[in-house]
Coordinates of N, CA and C in Angstrom, one line a residue:
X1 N -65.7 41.5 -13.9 CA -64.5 42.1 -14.5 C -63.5 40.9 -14.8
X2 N -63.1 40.6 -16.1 CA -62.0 39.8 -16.5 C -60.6 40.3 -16.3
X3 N -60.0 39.5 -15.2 CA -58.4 39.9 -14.9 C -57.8 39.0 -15.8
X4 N -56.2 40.1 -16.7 CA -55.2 39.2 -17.3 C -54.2 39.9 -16.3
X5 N -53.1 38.2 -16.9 CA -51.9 38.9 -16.4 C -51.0 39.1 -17.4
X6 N -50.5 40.1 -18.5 CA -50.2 40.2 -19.4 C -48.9 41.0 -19.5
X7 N -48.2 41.9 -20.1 CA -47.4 42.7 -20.9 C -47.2 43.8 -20.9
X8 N -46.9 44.9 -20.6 CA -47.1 46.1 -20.8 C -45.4 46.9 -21.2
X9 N -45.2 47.2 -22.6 CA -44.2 47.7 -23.2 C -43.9 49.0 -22.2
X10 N -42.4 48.9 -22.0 CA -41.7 50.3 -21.9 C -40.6 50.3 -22.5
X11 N -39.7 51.2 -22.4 CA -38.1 51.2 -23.1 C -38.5 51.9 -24.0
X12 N -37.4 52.3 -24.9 CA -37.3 52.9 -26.2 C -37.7 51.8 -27.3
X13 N -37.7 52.4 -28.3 CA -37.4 51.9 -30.0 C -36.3 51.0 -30.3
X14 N -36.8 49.4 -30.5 CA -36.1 48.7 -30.7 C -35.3 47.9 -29.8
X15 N -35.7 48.5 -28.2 CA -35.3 48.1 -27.1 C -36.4 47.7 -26.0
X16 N -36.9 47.1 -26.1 CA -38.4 46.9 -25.3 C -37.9 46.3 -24.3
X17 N -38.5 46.6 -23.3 CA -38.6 45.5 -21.9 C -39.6 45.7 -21.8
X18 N -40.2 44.6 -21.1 CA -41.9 44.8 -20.4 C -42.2 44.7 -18.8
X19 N -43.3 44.9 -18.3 CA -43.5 45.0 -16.8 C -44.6 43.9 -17.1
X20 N -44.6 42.8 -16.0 CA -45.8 42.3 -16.0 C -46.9 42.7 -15.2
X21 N -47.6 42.6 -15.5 CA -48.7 43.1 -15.2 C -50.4 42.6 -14.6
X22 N -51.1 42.8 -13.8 CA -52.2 42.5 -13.7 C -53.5 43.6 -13.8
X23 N -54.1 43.6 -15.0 CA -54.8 44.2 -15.6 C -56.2 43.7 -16.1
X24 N -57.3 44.9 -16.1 CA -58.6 44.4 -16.3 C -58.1 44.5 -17.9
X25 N -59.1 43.2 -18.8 CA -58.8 42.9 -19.9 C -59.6 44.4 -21.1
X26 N -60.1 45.0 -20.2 CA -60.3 45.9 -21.1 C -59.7 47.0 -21.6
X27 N -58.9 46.7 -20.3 CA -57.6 48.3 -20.2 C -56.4 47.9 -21.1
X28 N -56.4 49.3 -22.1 CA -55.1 49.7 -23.1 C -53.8 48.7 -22.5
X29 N -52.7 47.8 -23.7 CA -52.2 47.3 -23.1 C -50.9 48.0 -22.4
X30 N -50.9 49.3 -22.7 CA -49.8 50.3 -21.6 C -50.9 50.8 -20.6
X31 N -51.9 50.5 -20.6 CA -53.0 51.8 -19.8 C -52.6 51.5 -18.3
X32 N -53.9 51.6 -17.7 CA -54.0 51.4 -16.8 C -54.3 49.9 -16.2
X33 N -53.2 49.8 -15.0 CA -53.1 48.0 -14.3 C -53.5 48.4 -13.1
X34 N -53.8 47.2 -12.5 CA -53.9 46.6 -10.9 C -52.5 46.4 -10.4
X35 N -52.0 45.9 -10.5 CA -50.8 45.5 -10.0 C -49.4 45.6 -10.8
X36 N -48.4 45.5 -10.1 CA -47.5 45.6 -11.2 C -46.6 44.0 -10.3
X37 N -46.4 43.1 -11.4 CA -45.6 42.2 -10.5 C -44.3 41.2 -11.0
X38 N -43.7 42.2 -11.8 CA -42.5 42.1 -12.2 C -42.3 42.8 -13.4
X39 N -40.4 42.5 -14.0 CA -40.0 42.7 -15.2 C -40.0 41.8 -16.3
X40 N -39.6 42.3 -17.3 CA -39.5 40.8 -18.1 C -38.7 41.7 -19.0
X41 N -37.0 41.2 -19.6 CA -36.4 41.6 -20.4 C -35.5 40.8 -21.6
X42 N -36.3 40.9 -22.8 CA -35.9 40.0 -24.2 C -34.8 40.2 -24.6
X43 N -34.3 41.4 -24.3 CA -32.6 41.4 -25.0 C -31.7 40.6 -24.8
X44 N -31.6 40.2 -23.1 CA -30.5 39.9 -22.9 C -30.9 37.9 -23.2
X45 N -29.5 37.6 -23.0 CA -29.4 35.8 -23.7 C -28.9 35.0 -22.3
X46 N -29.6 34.6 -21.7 CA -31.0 34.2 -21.9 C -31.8 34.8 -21.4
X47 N -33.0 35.4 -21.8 CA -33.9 36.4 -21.6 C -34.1 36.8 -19.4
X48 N -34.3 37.9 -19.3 CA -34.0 38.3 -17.8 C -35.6 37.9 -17.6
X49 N -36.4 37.3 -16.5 CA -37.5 37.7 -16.3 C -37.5 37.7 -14.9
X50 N -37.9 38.5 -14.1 CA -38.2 39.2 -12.9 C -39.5 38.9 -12.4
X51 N -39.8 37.9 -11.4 CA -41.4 38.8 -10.9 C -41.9 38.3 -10.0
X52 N -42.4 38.6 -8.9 CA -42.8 37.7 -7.7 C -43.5 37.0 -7.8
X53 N -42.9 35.3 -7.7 CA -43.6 34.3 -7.6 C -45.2 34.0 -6.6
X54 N -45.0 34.3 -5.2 CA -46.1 34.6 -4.6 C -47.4 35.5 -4.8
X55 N -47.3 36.3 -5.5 CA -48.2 37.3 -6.3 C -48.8 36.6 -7.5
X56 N -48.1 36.7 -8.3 CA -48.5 35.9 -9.4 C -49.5 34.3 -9.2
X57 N -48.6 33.4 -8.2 CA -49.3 32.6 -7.4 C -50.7 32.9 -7.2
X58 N -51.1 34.0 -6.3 CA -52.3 34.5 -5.6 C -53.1 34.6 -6.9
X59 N -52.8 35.4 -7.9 CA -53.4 36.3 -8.7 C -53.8 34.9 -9.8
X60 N -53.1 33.7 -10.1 CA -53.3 32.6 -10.6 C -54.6 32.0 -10.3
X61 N -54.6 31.7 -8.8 CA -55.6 30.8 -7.9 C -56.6 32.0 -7.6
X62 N -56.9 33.0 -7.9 CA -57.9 33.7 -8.0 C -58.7 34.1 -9.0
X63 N -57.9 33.5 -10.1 CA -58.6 33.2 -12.0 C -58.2 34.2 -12.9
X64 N -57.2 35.3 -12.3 CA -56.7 35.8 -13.6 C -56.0 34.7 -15.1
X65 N -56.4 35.6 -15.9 CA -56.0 34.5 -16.9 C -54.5 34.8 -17.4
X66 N -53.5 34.7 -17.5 CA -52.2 34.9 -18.5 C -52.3 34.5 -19.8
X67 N -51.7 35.7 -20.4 CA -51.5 35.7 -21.6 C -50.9 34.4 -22.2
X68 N -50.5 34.5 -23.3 CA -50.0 33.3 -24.0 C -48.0 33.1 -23.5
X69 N -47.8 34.3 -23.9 CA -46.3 34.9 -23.8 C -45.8 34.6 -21.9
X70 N -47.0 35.5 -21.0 CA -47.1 35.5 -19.9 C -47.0 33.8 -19.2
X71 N -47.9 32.8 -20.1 CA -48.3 31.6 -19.4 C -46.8 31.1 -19.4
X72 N -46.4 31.2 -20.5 CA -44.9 30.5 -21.2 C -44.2 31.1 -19.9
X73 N -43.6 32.4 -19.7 CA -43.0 32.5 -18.2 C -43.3 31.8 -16.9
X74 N -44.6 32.0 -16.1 CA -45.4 31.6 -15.2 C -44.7 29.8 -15.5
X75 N -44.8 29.4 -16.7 CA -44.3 27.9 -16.4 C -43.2 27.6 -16.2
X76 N -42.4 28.2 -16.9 CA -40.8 28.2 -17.1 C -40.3 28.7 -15.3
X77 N -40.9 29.3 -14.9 CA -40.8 29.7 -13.5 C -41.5 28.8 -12.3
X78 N -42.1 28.3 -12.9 CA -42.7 27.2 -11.7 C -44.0 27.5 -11.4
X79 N -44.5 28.4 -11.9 CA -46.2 29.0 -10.8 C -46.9 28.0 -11.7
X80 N -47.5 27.6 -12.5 CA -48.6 26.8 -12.7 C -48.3 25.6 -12.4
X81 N -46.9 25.0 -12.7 CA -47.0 24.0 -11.3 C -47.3 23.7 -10.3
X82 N -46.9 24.9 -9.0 CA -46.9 25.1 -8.3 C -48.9 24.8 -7.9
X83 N -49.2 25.4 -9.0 CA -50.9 25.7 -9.3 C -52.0 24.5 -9.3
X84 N -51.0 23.9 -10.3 CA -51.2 22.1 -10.0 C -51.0 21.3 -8.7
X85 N -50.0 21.4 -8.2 CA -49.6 20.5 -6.9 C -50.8 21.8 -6.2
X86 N -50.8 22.7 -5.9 CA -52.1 23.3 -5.1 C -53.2 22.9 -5.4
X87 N -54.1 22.5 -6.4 CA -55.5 22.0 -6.8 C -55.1 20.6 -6.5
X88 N -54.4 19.8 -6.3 CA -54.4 18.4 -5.8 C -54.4 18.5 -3.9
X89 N -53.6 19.4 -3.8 CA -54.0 19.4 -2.2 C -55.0 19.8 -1.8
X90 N -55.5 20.8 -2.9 CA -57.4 21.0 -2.5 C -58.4 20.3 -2.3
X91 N -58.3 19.4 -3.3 CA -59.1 17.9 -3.8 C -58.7 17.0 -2.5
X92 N -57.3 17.1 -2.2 CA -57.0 16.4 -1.0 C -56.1 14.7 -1.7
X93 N -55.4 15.1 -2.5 CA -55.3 13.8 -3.6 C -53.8 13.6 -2.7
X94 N -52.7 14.6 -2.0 CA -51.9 14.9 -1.8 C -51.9 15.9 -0.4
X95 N -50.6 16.0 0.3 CA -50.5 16.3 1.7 C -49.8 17.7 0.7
X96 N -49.9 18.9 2.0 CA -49.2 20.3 1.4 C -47.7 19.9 1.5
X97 N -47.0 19.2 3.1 CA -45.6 19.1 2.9 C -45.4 18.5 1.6
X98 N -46.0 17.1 1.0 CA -45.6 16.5 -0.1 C -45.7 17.4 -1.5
X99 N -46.7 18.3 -1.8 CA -46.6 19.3 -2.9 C -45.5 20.1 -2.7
X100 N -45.3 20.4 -1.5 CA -44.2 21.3 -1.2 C -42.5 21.0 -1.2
X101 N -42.3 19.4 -1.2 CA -41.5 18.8 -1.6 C -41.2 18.9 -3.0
X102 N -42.4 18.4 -3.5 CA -42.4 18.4 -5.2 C -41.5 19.5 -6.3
X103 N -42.4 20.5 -5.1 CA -42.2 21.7 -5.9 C -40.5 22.2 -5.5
X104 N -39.8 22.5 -4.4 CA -38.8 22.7 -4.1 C -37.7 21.8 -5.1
X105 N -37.9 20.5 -5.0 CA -37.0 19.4 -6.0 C -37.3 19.9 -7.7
X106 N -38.5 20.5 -7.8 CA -38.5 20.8 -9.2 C -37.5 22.3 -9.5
X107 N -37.8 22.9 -8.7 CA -37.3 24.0 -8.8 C -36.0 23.8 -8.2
X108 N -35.3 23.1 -7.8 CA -33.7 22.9 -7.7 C -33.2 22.5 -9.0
X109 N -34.3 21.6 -9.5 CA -33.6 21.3 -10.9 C -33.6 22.2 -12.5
X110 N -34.7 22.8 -11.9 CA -34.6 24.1 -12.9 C -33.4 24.8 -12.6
X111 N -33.6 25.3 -11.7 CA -32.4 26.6 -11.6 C -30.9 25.8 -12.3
X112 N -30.8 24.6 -11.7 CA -29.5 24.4 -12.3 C -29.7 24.1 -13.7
X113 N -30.8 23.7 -14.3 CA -30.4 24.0 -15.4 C -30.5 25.3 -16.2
X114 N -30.7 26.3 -15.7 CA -30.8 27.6 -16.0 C -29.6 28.1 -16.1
X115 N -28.4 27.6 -14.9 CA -27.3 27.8 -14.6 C -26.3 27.5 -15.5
X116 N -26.6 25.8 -15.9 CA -26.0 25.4 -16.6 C -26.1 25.9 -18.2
X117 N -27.1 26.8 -18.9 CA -27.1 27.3 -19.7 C -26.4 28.8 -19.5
X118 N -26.8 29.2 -19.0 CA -25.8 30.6 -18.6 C -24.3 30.4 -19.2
X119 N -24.2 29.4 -18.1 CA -22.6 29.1 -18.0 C -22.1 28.6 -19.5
X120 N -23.1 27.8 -20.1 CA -22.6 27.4 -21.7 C -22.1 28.4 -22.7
X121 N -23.5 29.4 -22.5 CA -23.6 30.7 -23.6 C -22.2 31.5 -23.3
X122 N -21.8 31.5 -21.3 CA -20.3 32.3 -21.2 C -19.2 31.5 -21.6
X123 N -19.2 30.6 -21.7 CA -17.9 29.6 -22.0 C -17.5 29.6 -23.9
X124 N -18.9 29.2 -24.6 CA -19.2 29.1 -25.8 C -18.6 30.7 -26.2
X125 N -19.0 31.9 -25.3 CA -18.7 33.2 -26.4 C -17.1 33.0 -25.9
X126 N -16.8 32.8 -25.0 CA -15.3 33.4 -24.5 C -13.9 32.4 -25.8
X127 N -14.9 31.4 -25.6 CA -14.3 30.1 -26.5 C -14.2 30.5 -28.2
X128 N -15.4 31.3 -28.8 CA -15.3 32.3 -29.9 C -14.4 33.4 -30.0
X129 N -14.3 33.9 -28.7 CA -13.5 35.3 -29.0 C -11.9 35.1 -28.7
X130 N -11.5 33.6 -28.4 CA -10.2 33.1 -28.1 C -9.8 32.8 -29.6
X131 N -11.0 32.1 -30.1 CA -10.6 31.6 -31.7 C -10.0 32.8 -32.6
X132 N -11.3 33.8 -32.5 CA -10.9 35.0 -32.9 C -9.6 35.3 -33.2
X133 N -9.3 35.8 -31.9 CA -8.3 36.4 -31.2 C -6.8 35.2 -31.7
X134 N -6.9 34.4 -32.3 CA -6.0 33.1 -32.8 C -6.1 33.3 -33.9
X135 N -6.8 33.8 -34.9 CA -7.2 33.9 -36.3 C -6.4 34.9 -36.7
X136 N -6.9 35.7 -35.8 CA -6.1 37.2 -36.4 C -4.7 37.0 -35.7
X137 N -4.5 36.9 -34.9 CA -2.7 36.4 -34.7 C -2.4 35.5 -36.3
X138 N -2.6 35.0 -36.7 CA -2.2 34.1 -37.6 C -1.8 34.9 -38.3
X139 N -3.3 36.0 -39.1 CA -3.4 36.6 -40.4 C -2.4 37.9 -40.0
X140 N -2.1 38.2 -39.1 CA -1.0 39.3 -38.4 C 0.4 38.9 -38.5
X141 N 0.6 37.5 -38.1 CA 1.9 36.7 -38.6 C 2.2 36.3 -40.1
X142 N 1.3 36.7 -40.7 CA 1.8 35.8 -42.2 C 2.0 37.6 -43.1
X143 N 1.2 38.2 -42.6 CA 1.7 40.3 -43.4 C 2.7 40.2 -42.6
X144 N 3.2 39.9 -41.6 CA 5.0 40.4 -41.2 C 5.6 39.5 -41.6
X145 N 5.7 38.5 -41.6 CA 6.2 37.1 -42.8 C 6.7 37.6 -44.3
X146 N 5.2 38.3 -44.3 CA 5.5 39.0 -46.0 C 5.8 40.3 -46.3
X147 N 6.1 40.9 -45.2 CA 6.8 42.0 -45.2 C 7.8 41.8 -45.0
X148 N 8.6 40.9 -44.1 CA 9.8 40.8 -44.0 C 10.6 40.1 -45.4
X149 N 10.1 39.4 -46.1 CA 10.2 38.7 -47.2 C 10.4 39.9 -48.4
X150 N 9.4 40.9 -48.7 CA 10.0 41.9 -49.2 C 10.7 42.5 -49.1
X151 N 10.9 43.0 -47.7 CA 12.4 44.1 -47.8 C 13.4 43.6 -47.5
X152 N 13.7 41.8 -47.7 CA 14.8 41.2 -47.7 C 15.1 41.4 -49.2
X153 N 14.0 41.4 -50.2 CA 14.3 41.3 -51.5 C 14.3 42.5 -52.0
X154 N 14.1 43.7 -51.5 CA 14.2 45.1 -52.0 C 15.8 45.6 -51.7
X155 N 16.1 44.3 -50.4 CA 17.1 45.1 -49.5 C 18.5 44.2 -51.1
X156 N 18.4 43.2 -51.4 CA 19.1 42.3 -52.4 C 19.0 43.1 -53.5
X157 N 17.9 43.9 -54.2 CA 18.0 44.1 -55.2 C 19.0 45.9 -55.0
X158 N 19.1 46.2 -54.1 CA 19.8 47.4 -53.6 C 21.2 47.5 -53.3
X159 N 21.4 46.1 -53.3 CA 23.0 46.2 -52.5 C 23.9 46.1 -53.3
X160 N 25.2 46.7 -53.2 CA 26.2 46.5 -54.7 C 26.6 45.0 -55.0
X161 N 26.7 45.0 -56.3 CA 27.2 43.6 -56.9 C 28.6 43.0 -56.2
X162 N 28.8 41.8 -56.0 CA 30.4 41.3 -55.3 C 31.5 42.0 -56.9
X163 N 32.1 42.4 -55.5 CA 33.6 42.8 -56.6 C 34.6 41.4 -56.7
X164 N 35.5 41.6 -57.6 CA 36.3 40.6 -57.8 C 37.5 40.3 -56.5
X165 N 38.1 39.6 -56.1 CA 38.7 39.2 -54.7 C 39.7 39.9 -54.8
X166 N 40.3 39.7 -56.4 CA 42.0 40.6 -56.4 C 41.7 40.8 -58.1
X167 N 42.3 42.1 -59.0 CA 41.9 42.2 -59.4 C 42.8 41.1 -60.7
X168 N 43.9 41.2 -60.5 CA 45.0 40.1 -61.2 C 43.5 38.7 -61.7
X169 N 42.8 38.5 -61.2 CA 42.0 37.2 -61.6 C 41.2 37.7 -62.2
X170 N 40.7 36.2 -63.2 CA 39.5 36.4 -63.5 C 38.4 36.0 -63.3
X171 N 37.2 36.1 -63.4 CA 36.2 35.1 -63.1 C 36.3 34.4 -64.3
X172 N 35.2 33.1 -63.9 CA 35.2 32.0 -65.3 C 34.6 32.9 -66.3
X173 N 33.2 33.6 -65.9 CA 32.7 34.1 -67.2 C 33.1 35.5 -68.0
X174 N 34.4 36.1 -67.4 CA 35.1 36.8 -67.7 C 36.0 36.4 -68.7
X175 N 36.9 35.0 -68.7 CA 37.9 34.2 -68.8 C 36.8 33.4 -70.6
X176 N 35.9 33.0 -70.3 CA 35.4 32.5 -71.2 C 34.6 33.7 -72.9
X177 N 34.7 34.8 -71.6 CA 33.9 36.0 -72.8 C 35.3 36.5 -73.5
X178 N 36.5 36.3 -73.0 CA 37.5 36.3 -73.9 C 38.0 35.3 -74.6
X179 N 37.9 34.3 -74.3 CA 38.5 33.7 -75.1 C 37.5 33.1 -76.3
X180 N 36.1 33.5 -76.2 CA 35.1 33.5 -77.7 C 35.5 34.9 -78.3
X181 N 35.9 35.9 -77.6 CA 36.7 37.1 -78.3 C 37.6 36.7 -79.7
X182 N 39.0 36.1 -78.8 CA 40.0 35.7 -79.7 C 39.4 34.7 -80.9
X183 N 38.7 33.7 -80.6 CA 38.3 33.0 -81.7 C 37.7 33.6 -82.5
X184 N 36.6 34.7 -81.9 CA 35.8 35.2 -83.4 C 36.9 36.0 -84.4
X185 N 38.3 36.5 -83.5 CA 39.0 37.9 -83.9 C 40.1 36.8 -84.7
X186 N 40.4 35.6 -84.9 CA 41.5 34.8 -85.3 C 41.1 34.6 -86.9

């Protein structure tokens, strides 16, 4: 019997998450498994994967095969490493504390950089939605800018004309429209 460790879809339409799985390769890829030994979820950024390292481990060094998709996690997570530094202490190339050092230093340096991506993707969105949030203030300040600009000029085109100070005076252009009066009338 050929064991994978592969995929198995759940969730709705357009929302998939999968269960990893250890399954005979003949079995439907929802059908029926052997084990169930973790989640794995593509939506979120950066993808969630879930699954017990020591299981997978066992089920590795016992010849199940992983998928393609499956192997990509298993690495990203440390087990086939892990798999390697074990086939060298088998051979005897290497002591277990020393593989076991290896592997702990590797995986401190993953996680932080796993961390430090996390932390990018939260800083990078918060850093967008500040911009945002500065953009539309702007475009919010410049329609009350130009609203207020109109109904200064609605409020000017409404208001009564200046009257004269006393009425004994004239203005200049009062003073000048008569006296081209008299000339035209002379």
């Amino acid at each position: 019997m050929a064991v994978k460790i592969r995929l198995a879809r759940r969730g709705r339409k357009k929302a998939a998450q999968f269960d990893i799985v250890v399954a005979d390769s003949r079995a439907p890829r929802d059908g029926r498994f052997i084990e169930k030994i973790g989640t794995y979820n593509p939506q979120t950024n950066p993808a969630t994967i879930n699954f017990d390292g020591d299981k997978a481990f066992d089920w590795i060094m016992k010849g199940a095969q992983p998928t393609d998709t499956v192997r990509a996690m298993l690495s990203y997570r440390g087990v086939l490493y892990r798999k390697h530094l074990q086939l060298g202490v088998i051979k005897g190339a290497i002591s277990q504390e020393t593989a076991d050092q290896r592997f702990t230093e590797w995986k401190d340096q993953k996680d932080a950089k796993i961390e430090g991506k996390r932390t990018t993707l939260g800083t990078a969105k918060d850093d967008a939605r500040k911009e945002r949030l500065a953009a539309e203030t702007k475009v919010k300040e410049a329609r009350a800018e130009a609203q207020r600009a109109k109904q200064a000029a609605i409020e000017a085109a409404n208001a009564p004309a200046p009257v004269a100070e006393a009425e004994g005076e004239t203005t200049e252009a009062e003073a000048s429209a008569d006296a081209a009066t008299e000339e035209a009338g002379a």
